[in-house]
Short mmCIF file of C-alpha atoms in Angstrom, two decimals:
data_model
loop_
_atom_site.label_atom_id
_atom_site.label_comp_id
_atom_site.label_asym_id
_atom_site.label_seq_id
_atom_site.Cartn_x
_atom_site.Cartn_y
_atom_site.Cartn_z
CA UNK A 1014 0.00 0.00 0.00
CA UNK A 1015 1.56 3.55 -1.00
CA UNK A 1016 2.52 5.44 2.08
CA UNK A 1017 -0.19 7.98 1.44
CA UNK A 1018 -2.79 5.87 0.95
CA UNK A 1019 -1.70 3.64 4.06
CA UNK A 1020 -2.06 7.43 6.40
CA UNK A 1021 -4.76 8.69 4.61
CA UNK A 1022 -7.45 5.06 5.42
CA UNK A 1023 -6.01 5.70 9.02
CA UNK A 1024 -7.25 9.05 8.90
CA UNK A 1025 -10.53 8.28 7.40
CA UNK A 1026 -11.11 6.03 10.08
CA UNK A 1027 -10.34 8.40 13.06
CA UNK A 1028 -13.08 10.35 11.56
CA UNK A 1029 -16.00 8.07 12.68
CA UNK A 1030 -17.33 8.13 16.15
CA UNK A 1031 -18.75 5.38 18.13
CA UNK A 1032 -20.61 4.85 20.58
CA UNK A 1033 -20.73 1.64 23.73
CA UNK A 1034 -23.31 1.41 26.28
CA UNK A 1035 -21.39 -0.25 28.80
CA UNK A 1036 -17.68 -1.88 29.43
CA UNK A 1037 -19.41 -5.41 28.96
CA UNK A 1038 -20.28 -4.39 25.65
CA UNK A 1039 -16.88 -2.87 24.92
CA UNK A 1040 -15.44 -6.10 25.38
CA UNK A 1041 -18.02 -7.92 23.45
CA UNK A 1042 -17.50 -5.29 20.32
CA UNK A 1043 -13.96 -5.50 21.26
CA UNK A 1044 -13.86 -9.96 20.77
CA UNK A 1045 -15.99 -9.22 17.83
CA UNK A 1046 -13.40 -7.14 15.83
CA UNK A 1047 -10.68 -9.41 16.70
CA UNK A 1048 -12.60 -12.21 15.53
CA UNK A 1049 -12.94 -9.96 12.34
CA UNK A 1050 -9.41 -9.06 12.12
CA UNK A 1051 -7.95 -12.52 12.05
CA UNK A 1052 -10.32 -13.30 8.95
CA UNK A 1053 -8.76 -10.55 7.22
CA UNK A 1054 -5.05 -10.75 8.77
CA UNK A 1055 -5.37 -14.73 7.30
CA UNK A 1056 -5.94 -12.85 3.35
CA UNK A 1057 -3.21 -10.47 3.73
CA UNK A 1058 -1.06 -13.05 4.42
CA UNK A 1059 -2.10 -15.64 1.89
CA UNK A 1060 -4.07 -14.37 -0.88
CA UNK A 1061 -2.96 -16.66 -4.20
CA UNK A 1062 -2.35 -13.14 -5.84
CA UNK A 1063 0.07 -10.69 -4.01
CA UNK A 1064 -1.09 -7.71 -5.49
CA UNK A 1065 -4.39 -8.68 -3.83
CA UNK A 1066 -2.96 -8.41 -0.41
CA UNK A 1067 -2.34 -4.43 -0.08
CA UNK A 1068 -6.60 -4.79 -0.35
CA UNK A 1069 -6.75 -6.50 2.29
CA UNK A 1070 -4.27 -4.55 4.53
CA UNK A 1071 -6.26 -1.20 3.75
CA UNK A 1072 -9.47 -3.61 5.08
CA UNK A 1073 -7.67 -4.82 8.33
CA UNK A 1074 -6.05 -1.23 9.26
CA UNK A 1075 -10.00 0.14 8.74
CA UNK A 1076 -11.03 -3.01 10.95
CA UNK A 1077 -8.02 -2.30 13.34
CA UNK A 1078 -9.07 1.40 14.11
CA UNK A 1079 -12.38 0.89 13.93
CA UNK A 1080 -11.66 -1.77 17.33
CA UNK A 1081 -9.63 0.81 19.13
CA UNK A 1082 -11.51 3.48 19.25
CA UNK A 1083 -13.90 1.50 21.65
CA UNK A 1084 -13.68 2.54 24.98
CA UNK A 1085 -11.45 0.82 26.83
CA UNK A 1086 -9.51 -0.19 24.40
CA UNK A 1087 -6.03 0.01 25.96
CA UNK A 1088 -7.06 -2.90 28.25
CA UNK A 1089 -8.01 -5.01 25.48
CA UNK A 1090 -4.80 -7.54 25.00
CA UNK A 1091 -5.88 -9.14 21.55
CA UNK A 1092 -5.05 -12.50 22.74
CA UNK A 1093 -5.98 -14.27 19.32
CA UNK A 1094 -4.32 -11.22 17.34
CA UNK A 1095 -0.95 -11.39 18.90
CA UNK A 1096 -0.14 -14.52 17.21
CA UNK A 1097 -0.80 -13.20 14.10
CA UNK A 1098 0.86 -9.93 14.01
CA UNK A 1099 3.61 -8.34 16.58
CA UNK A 1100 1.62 -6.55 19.88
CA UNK A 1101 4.56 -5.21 22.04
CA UNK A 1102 5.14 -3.27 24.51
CA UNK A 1103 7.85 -1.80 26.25
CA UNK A 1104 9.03 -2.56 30.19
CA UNK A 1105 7.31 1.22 30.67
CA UNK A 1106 4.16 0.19 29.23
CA UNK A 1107 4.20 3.71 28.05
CA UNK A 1108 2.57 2.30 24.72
CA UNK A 1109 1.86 -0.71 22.34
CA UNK A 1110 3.02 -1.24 18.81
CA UNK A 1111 0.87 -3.29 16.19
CA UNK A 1112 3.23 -4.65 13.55
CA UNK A 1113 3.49 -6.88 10.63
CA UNK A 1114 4.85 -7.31 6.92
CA UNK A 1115 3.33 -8.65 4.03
CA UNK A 1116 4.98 -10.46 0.98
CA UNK A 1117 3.79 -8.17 -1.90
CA UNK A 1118 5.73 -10.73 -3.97
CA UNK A 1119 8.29 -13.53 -4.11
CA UNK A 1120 11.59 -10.82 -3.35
CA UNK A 1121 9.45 -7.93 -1.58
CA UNK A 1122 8.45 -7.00 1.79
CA UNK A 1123 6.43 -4.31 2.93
CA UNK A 1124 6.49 -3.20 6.91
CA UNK A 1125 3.32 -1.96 8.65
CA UNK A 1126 3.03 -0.14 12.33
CA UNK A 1127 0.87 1.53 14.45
CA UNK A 1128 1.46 3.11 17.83
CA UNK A 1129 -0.99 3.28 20.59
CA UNK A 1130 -0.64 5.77 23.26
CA UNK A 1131 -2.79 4.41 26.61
CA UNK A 1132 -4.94 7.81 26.32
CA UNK A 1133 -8.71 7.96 27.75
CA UNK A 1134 -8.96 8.98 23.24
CA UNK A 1135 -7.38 7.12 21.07
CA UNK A 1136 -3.91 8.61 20.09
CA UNK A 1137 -2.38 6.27 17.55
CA UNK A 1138 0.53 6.87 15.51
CA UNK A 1139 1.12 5.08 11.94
CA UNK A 1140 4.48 4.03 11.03
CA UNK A 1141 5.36 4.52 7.50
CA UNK A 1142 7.89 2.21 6.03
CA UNK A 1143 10.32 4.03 3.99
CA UNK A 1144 13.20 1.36 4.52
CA UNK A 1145 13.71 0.69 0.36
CA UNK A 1146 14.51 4.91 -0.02
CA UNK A 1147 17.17 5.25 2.95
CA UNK A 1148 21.00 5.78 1.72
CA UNK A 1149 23.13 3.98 2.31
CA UNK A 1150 24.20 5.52 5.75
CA UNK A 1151 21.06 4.37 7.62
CA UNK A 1152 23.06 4.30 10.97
CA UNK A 1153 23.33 8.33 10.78
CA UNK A 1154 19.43 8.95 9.51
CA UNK A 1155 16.98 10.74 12.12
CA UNK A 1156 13.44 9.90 10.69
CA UNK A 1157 9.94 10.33 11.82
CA UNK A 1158 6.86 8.08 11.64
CA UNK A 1159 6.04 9.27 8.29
CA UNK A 1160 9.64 8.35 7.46
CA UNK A 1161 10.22 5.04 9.59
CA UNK A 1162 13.37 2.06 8.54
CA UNK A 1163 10.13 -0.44 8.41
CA UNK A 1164 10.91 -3.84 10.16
CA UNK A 1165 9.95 -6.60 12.70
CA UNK A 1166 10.10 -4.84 16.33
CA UNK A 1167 10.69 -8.14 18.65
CA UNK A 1168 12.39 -6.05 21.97
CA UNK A 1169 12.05 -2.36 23.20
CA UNK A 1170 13.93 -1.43 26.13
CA UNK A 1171 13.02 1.93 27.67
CA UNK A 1172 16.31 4.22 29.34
CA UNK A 1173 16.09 7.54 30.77
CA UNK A 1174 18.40 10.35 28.55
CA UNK A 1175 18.30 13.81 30.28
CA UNK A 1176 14.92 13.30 31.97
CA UNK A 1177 13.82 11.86 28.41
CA UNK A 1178 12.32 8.35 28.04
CA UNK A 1179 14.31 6.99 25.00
CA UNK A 1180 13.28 3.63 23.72
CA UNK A 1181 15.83 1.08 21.89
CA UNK A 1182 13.70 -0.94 19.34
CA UNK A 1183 15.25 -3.75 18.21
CA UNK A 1184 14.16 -4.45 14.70
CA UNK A 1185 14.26 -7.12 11.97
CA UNK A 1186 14.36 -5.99 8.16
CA UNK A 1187 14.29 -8.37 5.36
CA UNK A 1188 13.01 -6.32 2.60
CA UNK A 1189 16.57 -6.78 0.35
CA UNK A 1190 16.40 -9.68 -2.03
CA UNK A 1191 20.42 -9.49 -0.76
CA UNK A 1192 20.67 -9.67 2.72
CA UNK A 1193 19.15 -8.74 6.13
CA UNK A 1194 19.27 -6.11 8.77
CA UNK A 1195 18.80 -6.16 12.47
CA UNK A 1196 18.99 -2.78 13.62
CA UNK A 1197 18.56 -1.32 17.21
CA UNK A 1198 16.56 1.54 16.73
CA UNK A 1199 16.48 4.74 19.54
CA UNK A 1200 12.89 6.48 19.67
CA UNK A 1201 11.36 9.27 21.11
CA UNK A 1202 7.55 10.06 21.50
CA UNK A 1203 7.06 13.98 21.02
CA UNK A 1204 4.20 15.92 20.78
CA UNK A 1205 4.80 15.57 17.43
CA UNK A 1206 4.89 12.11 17.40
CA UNK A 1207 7.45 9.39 17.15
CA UNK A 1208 11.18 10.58 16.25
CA UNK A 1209 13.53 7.60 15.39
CA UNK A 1210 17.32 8.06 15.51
CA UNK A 1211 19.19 9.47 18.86
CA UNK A 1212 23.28 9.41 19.37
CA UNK A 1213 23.29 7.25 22.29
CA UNK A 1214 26.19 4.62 21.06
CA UNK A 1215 29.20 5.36 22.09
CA UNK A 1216 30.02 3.99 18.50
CA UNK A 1217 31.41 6.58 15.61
CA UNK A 1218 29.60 6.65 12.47
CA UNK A 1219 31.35 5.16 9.51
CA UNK A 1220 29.65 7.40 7.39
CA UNK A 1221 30.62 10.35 9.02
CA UNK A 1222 33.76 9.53 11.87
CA UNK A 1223 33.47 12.38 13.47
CA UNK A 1224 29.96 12.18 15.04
CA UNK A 1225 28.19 9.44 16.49
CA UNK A 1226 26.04 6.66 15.18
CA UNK A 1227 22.02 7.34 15.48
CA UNK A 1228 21.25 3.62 15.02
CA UNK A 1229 23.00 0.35 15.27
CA UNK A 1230 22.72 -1.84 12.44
CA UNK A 1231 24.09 -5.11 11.81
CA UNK A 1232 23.57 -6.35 7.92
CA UNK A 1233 24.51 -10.08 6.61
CA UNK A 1234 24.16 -12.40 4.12
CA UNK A 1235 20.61 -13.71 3.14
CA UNK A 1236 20.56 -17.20 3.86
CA UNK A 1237 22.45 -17.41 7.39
CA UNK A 1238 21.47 -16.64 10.60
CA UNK A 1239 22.97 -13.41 12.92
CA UNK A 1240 21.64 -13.24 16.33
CA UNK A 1241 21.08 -9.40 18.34
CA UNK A 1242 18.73 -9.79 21.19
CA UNK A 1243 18.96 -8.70 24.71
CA UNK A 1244 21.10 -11.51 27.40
CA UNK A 1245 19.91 -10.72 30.76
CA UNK A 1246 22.74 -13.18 32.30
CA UNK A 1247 25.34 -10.56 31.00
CA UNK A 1248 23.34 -7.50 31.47
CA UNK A 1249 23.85 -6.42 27.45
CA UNK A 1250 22.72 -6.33 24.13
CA UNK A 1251 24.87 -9.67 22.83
CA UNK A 1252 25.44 -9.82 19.07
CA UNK A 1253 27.02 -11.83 16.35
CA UNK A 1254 30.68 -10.29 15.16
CA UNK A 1255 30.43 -10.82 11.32
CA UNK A 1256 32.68 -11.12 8.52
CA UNK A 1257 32.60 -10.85 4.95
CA UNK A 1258 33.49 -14.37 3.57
CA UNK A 1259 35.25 -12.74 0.37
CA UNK A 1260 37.16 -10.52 2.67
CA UNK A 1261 35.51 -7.52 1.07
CA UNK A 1262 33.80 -4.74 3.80
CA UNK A 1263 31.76 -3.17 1.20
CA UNK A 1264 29.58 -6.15 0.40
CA UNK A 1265 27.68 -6.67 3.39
CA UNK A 1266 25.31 -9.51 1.36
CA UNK A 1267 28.76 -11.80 1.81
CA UNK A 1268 28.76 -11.21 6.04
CA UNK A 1269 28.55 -14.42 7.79
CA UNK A 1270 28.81 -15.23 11.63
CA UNK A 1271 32.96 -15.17 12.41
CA UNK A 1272 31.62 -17.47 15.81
CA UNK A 1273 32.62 -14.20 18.23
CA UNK A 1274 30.20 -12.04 20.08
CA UNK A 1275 30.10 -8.22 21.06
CA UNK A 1276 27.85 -6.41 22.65
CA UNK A 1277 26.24 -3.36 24.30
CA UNK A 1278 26.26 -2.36 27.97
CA UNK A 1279 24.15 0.88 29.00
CA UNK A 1280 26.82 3.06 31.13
CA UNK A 1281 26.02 6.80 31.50
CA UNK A 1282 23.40 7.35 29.62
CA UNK A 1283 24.84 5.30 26.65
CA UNK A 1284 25.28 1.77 24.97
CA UNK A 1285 28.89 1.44 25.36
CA UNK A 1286 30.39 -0.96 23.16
#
């Protein structure tokens, strides 16, 4: 779904109202929609024809709004839903993020996101994915949620940076027919909304060596598997050290696992490598 089209059917649905009677029948409507939502989140996924799918996303997002704007919807934990999309939430609970990606063909993937704010009105922020026009120095890049590096959030830890809640996403991107990217993404919710992209890595930028990194971002060769997740028995972001297996730094669609581990520990207001 174009990224206009994909903000502009969110928008159409904040402008319908609805009403509930009672909590009881929140929940009911509430069980309803999901029920609704995994009927469409099942086409979106599988329809025989890929360019039939971006249909069915505009018809799930519609369904997807339409269920949040019930009262109470914040409480609501979409117990059926979360296995079919991503429903996280950081240690803060300070919000929730709906995510998914569709195959729009056999090469292509196309990230979806939503973020809900636990307001008494429903404050809910789309995520754009804009991942196939960044350059090539992603890890410098401070984008917005109209601009967002689209992926598969699976972790968000929350820090506090000068009496700011900063959240490190930690985000799986598989869009490149090439290779992957696991990136650990800083964000900040503003009263404009989300802003992705904040220098705290103590880790210079290749792109630029004289300032600091906005984003961490490990890339690697399509077919192998590169670990980044959180290890709470060390205390730190634990990651695979890769190499390129033609001993060549610019092609990141040779980097394999070299079998060594770094990682991240947060000291003074930083991840320090």
């Amino acid at each position: 779904m174009p990224r206009k089209l994909f903000v502009a059917v969110l928008s159409m649905c904040f402008a319908v109202t609805s009403f509930r009677v009672s909590a009881q029948e929140d929940i009911e409507f509430m069980q309803q929609m999901e029920d609704s939502l995994m009927v469409t989140a099942d086409s979106m996924y599988n329809a025989f024809l890929p360019d039939d799918r971006p249909a069915y996303v505009r018809r799930f997002v519609r369904q997807l709004v339409s269920a949040l704007k019930t009262d109470n919807s914040w409480k609501y934990e979409f117990p059926k839903l979360k296995e079919e999309i991503n429903i996280t939430y950081p240690e803060d609970n300070g919000f929730r993020l709906f995510n998914w990606v569709i195959a729009t063909s056999t090469n292509t993937r196309r990230y979806y996101g939503a973020i809900q704010m636990p307001s008494e009105e429903l404050k809910l922020y789309p995520l754009v994915d804009y991942s196939m026009g960044v350059s090539k120095c992603l890890e410098d890049e401070v984008m917005t949620s109209q601009r967002w590096f689209g992926g598969l959030i699976y972790r968000i830890i929350p820090h506090e940076v000068d009496g700011e809640t900063v959240y490190t996403l930690f985000t799986m991107n598989s869009a490149s027919p090439m290779s992957n990217k696991k990136v650990l993404d800083p964000m900040r919710i503003t009263d404009d909304g989300p802003i992705f992209g904040a220098q705290i890595f103590e880790l210079n930028s290749s792109c630029n060596p004289e300032k600091l990194i906005n984003r961490f971002v490990i890339e690697y060769k399509k077919d192998v598997q590169a670990s980044m997740n959180w290890d709470a028995e060390y205390n730190a972001i634990v990651f695979d050290r890769l190499v390129s297996q033609v001993n060549d730094p610019n092609r990141k669609y040779t980097y394999v696992p070299s079998g060594q581990y770094d990682g991240f520990k947060w000291k003074g207001g930083k991840w320090t490598l």
